[in-house]
mmCIF file of C-alpha atoms in Angstrom:
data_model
loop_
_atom_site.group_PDB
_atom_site.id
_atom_site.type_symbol
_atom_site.label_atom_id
_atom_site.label_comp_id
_atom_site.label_asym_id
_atom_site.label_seq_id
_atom_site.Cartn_x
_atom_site.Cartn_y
_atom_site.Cartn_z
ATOM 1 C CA UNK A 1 35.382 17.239 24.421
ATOM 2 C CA UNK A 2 34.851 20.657 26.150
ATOM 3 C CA UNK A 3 36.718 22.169 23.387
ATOM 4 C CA UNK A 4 34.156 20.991 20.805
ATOM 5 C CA UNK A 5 31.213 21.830 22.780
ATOM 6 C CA UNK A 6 32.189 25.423 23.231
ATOM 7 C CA UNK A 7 32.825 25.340 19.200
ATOM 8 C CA UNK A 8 28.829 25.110 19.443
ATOM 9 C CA UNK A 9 28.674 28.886 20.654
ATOM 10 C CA UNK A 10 30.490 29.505 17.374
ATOM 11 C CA UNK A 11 28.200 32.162 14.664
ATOM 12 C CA UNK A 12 30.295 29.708 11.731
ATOM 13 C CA UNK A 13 27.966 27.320 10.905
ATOM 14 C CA UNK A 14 30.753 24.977 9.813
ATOM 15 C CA UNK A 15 32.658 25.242 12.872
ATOM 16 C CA UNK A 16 29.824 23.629 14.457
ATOM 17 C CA UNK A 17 28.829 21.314 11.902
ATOM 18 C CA UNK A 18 32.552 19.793 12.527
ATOM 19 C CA UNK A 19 31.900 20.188 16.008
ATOM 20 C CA UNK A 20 29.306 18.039 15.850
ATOM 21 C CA UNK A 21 30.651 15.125 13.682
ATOM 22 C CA UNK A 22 33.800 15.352 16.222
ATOM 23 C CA UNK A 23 31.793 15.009 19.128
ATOM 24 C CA UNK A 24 30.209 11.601 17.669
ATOM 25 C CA UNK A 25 33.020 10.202 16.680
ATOM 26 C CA UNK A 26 34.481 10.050 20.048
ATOM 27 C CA UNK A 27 31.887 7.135 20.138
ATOM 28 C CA UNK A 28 31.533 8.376 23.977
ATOM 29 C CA UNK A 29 27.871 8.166 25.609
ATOM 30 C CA UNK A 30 28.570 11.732 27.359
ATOM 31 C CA UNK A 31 29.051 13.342 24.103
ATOM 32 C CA UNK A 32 25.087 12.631 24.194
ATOM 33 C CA UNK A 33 24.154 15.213 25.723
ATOM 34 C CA UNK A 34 25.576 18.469 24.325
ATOM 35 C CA UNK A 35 24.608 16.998 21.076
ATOM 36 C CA UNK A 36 20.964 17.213 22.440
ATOM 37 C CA UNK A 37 21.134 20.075 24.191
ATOM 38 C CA UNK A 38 22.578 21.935 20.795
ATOM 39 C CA UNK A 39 19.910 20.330 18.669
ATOM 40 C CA UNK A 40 16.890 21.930 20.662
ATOM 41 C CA UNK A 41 18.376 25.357 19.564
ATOM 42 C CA UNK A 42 20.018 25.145 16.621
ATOM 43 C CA UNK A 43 18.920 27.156 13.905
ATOM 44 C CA UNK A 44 21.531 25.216 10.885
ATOM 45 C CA UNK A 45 19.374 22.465 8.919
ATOM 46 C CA UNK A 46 22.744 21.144 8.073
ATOM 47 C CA UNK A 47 24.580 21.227 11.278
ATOM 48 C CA UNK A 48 20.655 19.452 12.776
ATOM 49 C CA UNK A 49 21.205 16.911 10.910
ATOM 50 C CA UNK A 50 24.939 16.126 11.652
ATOM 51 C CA UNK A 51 23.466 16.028 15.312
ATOM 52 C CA UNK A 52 20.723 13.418 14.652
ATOM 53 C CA UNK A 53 23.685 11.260 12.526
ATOM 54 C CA UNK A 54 25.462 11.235 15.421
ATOM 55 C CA UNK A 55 23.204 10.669 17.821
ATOM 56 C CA UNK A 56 22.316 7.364 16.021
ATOM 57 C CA UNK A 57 25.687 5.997 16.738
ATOM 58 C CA UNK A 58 25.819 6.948 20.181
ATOM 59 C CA UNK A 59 24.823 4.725 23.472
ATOM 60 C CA UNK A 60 21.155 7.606 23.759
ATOM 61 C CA UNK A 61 19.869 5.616 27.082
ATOM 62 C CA UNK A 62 21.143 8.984 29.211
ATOM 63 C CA UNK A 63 19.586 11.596 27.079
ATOM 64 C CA UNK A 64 15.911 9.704 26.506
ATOM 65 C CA UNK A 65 13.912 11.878 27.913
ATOM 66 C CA UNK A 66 15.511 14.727 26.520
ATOM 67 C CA UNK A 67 15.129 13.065 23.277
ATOM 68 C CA UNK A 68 11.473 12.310 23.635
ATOM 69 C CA UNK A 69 10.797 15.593 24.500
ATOM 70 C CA UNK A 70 10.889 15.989 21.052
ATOM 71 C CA UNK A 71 8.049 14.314 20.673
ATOM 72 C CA UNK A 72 6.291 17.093 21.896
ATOM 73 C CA UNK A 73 8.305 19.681 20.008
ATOM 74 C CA UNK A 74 5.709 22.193 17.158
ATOM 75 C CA UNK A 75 8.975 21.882 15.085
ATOM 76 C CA UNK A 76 8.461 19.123 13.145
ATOM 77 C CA UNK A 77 11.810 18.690 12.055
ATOM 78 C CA UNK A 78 12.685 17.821 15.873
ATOM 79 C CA UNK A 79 10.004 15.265 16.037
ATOM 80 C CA UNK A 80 11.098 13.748 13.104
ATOM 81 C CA UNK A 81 14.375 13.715 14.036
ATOM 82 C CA UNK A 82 13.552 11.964 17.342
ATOM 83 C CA UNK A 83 12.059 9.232 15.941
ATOM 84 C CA UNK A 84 15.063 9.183 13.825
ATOM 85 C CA UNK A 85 17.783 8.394 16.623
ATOM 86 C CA UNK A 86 15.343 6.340 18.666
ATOM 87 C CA UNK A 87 15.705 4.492 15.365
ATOM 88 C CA UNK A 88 18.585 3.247 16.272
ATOM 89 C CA UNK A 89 18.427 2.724 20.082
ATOM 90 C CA UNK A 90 17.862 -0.857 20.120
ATOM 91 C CA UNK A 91 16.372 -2.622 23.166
ATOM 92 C CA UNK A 92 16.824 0.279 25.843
ATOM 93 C CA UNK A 93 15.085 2.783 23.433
ATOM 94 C CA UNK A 94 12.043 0.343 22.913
ATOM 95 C CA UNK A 95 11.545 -0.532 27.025
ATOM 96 C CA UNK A 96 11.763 3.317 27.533
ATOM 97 C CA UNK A 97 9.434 3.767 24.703
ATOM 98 C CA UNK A 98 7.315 1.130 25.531
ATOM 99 C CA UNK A 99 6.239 2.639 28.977
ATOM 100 C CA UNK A 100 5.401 6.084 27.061
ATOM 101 C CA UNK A 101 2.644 4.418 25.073
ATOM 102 C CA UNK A 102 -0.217 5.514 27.674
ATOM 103 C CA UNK A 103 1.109 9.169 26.975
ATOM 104 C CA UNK A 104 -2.085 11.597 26.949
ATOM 105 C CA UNK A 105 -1.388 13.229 23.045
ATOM 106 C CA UNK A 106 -2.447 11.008 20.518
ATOM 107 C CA UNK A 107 0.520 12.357 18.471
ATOM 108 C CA UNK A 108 2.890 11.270 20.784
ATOM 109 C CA UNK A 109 2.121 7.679 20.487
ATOM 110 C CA UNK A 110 2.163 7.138 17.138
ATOM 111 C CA UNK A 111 5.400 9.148 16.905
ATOM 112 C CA UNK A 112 6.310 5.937 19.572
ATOM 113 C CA UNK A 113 5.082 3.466 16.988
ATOM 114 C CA UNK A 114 6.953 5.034 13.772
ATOM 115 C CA UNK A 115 10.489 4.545 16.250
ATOM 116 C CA UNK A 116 9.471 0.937 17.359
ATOM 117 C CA UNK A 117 8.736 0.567 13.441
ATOM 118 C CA UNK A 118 12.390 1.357 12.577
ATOM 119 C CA UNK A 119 13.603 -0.396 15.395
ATOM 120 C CA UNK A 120 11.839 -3.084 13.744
ATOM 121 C CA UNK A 121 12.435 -6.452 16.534
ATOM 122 C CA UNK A 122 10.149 -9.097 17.452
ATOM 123 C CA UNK A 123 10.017 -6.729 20.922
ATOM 124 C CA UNK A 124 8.631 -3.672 18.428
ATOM 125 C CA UNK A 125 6.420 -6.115 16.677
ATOM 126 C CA UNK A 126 4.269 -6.748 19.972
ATOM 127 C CA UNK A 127 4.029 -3.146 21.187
ATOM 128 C CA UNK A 128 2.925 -1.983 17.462
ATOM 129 C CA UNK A 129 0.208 -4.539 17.092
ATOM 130 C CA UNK A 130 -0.842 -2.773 21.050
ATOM 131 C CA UNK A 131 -1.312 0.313 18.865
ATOM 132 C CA UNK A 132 -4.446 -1.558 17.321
ATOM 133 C CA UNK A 133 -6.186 -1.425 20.525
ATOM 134 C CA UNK A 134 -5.548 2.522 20.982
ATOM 135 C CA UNK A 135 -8.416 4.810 21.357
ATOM 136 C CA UNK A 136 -7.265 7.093 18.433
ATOM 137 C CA UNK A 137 -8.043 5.695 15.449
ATOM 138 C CA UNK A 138 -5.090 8.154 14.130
ATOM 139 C CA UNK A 139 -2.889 5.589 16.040
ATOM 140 C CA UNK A 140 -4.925 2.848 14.907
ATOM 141 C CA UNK A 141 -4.116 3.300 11.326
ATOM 142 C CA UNK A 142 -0.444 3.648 12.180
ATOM 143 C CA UNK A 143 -0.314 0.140 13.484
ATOM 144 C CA UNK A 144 -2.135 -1.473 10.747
ATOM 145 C CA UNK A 145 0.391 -0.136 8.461
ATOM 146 C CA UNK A 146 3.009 -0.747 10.257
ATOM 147 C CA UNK A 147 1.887 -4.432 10.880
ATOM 148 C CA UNK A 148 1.319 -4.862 7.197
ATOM 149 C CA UNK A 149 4.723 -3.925 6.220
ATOM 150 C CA UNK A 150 6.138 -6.259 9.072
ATOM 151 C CA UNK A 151 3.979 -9.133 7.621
ATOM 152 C CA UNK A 152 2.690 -9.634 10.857
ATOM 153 C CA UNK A 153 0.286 -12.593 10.096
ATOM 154 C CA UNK A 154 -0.148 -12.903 14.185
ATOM 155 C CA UNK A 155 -1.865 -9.745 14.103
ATOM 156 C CA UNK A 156 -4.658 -10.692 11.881
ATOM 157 C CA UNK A 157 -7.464 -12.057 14.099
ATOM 158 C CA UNK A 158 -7.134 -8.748 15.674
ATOM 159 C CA UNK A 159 -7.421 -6.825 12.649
ATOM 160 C CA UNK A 160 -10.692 -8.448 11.602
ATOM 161 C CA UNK A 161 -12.032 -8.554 14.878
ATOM 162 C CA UNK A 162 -11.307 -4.258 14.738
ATOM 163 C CA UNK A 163 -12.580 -4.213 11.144
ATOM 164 C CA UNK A 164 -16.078 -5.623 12.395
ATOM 165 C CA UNK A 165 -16.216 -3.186 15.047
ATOM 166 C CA UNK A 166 -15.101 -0.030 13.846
ATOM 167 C CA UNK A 167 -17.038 2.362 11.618
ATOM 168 C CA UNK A 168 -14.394 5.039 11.042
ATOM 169 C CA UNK A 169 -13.588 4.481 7.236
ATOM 170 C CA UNK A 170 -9.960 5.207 6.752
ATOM 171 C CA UNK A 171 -8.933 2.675 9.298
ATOM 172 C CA UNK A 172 -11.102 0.015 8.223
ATOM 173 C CA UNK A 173 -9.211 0.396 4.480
ATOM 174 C CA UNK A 174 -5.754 0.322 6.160
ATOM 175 C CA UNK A 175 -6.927 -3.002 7.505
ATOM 176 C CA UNK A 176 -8.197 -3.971 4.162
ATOM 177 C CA UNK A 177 -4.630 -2.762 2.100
ATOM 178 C CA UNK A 178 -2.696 -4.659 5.195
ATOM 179 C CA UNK A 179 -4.897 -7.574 4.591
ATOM 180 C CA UNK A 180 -3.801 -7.511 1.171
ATOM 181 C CA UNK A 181 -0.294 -8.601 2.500
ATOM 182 C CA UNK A 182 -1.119 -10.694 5.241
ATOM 183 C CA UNK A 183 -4.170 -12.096 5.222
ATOM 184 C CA UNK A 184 -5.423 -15.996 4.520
ATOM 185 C CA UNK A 185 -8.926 -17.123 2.913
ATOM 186 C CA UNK A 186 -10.711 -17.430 6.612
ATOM 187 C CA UNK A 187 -9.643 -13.389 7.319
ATOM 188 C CA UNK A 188 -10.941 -12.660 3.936
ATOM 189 C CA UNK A 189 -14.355 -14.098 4.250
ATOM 190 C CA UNK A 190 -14.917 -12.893 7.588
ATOM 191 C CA UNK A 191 -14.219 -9.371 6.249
ATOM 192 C CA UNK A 192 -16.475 -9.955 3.120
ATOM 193 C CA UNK A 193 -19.459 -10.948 5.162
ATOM 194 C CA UNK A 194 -19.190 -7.893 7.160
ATOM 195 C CA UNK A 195 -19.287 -6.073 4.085
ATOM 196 C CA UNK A 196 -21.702 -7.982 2.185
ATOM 197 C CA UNK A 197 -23.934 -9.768 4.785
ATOM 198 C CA UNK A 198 -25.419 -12.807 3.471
ATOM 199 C CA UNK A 199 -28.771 -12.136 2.200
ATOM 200 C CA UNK A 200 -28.056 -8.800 2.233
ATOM 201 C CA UNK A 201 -27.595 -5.789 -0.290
ATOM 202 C CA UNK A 202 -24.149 -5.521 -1.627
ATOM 203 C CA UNK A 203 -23.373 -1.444 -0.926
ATOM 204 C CA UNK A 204 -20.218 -1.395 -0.465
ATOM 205 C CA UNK A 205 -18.248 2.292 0.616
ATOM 206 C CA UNK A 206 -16.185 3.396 -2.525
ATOM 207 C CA UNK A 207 -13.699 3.191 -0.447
ATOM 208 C CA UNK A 208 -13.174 -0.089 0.294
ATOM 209 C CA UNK A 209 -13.453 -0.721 -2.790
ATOM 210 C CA UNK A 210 -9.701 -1.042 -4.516
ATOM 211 C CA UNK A 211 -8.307 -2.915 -1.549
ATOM 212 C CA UNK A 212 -11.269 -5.106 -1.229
ATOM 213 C CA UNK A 213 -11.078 -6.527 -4.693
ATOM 214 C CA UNK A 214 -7.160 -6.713 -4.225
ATOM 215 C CA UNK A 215 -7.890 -8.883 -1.200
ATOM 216 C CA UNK A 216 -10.476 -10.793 -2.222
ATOM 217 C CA UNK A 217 -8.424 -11.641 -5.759
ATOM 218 C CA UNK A 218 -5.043 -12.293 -3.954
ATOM 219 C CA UNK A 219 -6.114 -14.789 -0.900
ATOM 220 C CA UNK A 220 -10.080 -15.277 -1.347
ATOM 221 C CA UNK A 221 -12.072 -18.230 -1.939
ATOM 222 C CA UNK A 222 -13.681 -18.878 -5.048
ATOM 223 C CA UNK A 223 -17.198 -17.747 -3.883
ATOM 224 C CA UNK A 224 -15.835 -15.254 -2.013
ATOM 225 C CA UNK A 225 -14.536 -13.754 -5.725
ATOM 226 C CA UNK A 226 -18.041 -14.460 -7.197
ATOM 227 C CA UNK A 227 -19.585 -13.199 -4.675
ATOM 228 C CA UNK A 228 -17.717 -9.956 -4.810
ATOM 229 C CA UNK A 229 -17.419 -9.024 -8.506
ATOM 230 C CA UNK A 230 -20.893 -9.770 -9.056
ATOM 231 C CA UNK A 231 -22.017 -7.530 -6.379
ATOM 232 C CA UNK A 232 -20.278 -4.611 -7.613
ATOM 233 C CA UNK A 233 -22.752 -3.180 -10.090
ATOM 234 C CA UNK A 234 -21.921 0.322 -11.596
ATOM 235 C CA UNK A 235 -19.441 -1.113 -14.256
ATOM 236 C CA UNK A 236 -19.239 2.705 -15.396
ATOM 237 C CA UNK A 237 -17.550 3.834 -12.887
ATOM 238 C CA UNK A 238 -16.147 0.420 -10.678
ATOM 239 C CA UNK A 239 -15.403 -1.729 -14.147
ATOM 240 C CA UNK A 240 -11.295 -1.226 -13.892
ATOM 241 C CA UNK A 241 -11.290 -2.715 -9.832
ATOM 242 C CA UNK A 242 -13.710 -5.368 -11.454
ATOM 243 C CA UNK A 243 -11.395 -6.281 -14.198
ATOM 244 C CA UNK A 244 -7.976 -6.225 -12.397
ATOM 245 C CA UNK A 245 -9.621 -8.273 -9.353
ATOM 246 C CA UNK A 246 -10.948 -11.090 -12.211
ATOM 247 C CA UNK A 247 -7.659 -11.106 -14.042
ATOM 248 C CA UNK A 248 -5.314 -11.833 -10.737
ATOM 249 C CA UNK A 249 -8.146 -14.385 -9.601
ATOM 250 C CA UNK A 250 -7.773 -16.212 -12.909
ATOM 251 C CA UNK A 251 -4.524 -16.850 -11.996
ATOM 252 C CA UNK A 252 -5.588 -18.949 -8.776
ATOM 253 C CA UNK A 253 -8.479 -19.964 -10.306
ATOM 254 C CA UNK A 254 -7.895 -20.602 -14.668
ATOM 255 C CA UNK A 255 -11.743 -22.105 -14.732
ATOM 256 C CA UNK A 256 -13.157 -19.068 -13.267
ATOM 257 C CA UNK A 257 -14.858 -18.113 -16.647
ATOM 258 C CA UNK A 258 -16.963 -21.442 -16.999
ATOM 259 C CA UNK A 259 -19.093 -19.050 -14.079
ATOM 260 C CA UNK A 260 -21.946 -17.550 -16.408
ATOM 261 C CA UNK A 261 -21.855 -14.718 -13.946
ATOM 262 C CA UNK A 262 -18.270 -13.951 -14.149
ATOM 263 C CA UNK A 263 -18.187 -14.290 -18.184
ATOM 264 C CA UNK A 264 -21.020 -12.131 -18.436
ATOM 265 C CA UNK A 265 -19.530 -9.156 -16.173
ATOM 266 C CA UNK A 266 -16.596 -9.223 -18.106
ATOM 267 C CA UNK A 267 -18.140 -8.811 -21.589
ATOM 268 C CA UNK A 268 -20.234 -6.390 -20.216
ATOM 269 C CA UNK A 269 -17.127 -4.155 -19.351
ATOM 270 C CA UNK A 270 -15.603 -4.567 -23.051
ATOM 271 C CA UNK A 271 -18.537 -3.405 -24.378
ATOM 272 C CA UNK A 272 -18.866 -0.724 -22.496
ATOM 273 C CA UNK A 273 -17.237 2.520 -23.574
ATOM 274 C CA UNK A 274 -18.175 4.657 -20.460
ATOM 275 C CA UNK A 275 -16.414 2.020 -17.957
ATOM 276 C CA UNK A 276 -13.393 3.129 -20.232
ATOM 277 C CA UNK A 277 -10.448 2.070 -21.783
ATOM 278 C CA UNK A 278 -8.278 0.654 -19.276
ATOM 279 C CA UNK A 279 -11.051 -1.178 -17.591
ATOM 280 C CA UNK A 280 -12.121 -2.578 -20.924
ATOM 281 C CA UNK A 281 -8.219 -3.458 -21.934
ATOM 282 C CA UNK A 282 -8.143 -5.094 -18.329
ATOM 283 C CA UNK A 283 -11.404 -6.986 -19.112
ATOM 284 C CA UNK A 284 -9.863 -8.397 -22.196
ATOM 285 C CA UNK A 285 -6.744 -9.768 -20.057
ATOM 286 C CA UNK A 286 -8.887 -11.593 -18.128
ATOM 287 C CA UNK A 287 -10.967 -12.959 -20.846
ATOM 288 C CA UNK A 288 -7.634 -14.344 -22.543
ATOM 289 C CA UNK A 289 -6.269 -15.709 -19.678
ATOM 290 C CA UNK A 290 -9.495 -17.844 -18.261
ATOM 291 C CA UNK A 291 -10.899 -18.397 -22.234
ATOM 292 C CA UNK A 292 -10.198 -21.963 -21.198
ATOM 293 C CA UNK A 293 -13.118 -21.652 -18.959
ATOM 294 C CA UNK A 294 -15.611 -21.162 -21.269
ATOM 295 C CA UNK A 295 -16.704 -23.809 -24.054
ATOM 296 C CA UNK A 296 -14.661 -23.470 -27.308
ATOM 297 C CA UNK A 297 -17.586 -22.997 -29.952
ATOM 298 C CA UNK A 298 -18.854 -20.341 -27.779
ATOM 299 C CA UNK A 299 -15.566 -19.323 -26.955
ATOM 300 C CA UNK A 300 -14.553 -19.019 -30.405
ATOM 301 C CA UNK A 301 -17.632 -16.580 -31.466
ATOM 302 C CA UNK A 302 -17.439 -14.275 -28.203
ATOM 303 C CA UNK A 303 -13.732 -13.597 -28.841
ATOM 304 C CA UNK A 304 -14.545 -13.173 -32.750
ATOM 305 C CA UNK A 305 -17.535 -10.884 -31.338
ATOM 306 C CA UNK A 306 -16.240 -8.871 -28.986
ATOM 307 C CA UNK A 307 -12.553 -8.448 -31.276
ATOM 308 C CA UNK A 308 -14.809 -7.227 -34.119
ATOM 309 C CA UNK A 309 -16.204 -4.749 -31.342
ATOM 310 C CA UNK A 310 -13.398 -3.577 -30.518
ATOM 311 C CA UNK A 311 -11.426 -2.480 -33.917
ATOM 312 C CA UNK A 312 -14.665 -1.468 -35.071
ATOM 313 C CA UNK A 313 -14.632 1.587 -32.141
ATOM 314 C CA UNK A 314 -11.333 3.219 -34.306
ATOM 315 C CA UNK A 315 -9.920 4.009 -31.065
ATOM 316 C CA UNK A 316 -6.138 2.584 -31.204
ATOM 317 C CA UNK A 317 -6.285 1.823 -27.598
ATOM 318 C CA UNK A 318 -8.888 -0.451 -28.278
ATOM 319 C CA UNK A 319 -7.620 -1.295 -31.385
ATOM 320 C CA UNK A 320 -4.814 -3.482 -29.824
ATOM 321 C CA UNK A 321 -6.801 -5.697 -27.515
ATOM 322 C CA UNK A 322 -9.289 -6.159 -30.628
ATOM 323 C CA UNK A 323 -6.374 -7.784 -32.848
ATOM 324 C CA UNK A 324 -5.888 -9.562 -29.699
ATOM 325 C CA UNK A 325 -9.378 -11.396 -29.444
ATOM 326 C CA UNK A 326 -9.401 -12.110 -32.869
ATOM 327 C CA UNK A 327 -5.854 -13.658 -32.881
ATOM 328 C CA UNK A 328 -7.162 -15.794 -29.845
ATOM 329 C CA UNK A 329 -10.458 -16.774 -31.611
ATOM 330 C CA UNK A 330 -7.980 -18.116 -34.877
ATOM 331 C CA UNK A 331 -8.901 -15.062 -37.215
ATOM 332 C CA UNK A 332 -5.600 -15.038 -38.653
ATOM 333 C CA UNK A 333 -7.269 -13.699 -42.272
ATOM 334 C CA UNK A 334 -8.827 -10.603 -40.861
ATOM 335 C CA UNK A 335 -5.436 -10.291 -38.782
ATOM 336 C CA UNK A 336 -3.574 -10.133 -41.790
ATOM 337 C CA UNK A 337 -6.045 -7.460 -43.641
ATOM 338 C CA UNK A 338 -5.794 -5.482 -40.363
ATOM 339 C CA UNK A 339 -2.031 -5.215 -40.812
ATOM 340 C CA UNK A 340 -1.870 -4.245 -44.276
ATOM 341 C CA UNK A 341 -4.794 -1.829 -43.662
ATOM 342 C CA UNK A 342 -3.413 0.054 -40.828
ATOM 343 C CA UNK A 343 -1.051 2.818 -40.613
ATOM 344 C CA UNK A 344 -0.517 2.345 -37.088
ATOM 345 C CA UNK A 345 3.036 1.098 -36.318
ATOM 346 C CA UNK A 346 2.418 -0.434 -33.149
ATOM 347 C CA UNK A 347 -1.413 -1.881 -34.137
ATOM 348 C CA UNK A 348 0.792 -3.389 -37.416
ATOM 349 C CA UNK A 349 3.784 -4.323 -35.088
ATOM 350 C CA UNK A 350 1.220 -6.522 -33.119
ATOM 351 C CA UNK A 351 -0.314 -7.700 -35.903
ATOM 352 C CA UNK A 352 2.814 -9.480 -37.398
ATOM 353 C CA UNK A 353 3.603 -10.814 -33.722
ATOM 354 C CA UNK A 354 0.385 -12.619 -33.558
ATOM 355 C CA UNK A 355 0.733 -14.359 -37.095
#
């Protein structure tokens, strides 16, 4: 071993890159430590990163607070490569992490919670959802991230309970993209109200926005879907999260359209050219999949309506979920004088799919 650490004073980068991937795979937890010491001055991107290989297959618990050290390091490369081998350090690395998480730099202790995240065991789990009770909402966001991708459905009272109380916008939409993942009808409508207070005006933040309708779609209630989409009024510029939201709640709910509210926000959106196209083709989706909802004679002439719209606009884009509509609404005659007419391969390819 002491011949491979002096190979570390070596100006041949490869002597000490094979130095390095010797030294960890004597397996040994002494080779720790030159390995740690060389990898706070190394200069070699390539030999770095043989160190931080090996380092994840070695027994770290005597180098630890050399390694978080790192932590602190302006090189980001080193911090990254801490969290890196505490990766890998198993139960030791998260108790010695664990009593770090009161450090004074904000940085520090979310670079904990990205190691305890790739540690990833039930231990990990309980210190990460800690991190939602840190005073940095930096930290904050980490650990609703983290949680989400952990499916952490424990975590979730906590979550809403921080959503009510906080008014820093970028954590409060981690919580709602997490929620997304995680969350169950109560969570949802709990977060809704705080958004939309009963009674109340329905402005919501832009922001919240996307993952708010994603929620609400995925794991709301019924009124909790009405309640939202109807709220939301600038189609112009919100129609696309309006339409996606409606066509994934169709799915839970397939009588969703027999709302007169709901049907009438959707056919709003197809006719409107400035909410654009792919809020409009979205629209249409949604309109196909609930037409059940709706009664057939009206059914029938809104489909024949709005299809007519649609190919009428000579915008291909639009063109397609036209011929659409009007295939749904039985039109097979003007289907047929569509495909003949047009000399667009994929509007004609449609066309003779649908007959």
């Amino acid at each position: 071993m002491e011949e491979l650490i002096k190979d570390f004073k070596s100006p041949d980068e490869a002597t000490r890159l094979y130095a390095a991937e010797d030294l960890a795979d004597l397996g040994r937890a002494e080779a720790a430590v030159p390995l740690v010491y060389q990898l706070a001055k190394e200069e070699s991107v390539a030999v770095k990163n043989a160190i931080i290989s090996g380092l994840q297959r070695l027994d770290i618990t005597q180098v630890h607070d050399q390694i978080f050290e790192f932590f602190m390091s302006t090189d980001a490369f080193l911090r990254n490569g801490a969290v890196i081998i505490f990766g890998e350090g198993g139960e030791d690395a998260v108790a010695f992490l664990t009593s770090k998480l009161d450090h004074s730099d904000r940085e520090v202790r979310k670079l904990v919670l990205d190691a305890m995240y790739l540690i990833g065991s039930d231990e990990t789990l309980l210190v990460i959802r800690a991190g939602l009770f840190d005073e940095s909402p930096n930290v904050q966001i980490t650990a609703v991230e983290y949680l989400g991708c952990m499916a952490d459905s424990e975590g979730v009272a906590d979550m809403v309970t921080l959503f009510k109380e906080s008014d820093e916008p970028m954590l409060r939409a981690a919580i709602l993209e997490t929620m997304t993942m995680v969350a169950d009808a109560n969570a949802i409508t709990k977060i809704l109200t705080t958004l939309i207070p009963e009674g109340g005006s329905a402005e919501i933040d832009p922001i919240y926005l996307a993952p708010l309708t994603e929620l609400t779609a995925k794991a709301g209630e019924r009124e909790a879907i009405i309640r939202l989409a109807t709220s939301i009024t600038d189609l112009d510029l919100y129609g696309e999260e309006v339409s996606n939201m409606l066509t994934d709640a169709l799915k839970r709910f397939p009588d969703l359209l027999a709302e007169e509210t709901i049907l009438k926000l959707l056919i709003d959106i197809i006719r409107n050219p400035e909410a654009g196209n792919e809020a409009r083709y979205q629209a249409v989706e949604s309109l196909l999949l609930g037409q059940s909802g709706a009664g057939s004679k009206l059914k029938i002439a809104l489909l024949n309506e709005l299809g007519q719209l649609l190919i009428s606009n000579n915008d291909p884009a639009m063109a397609l979920p036209g011929v659409r509509l009007l295939a749904a609404a039985g039109e097979r005659d003007q289907i047929l004088k569509i495909m003949e007419d047009s000399k667009d391969e994929d509007l004609r390819e449609l066309c003779k799919e649908l007959l």
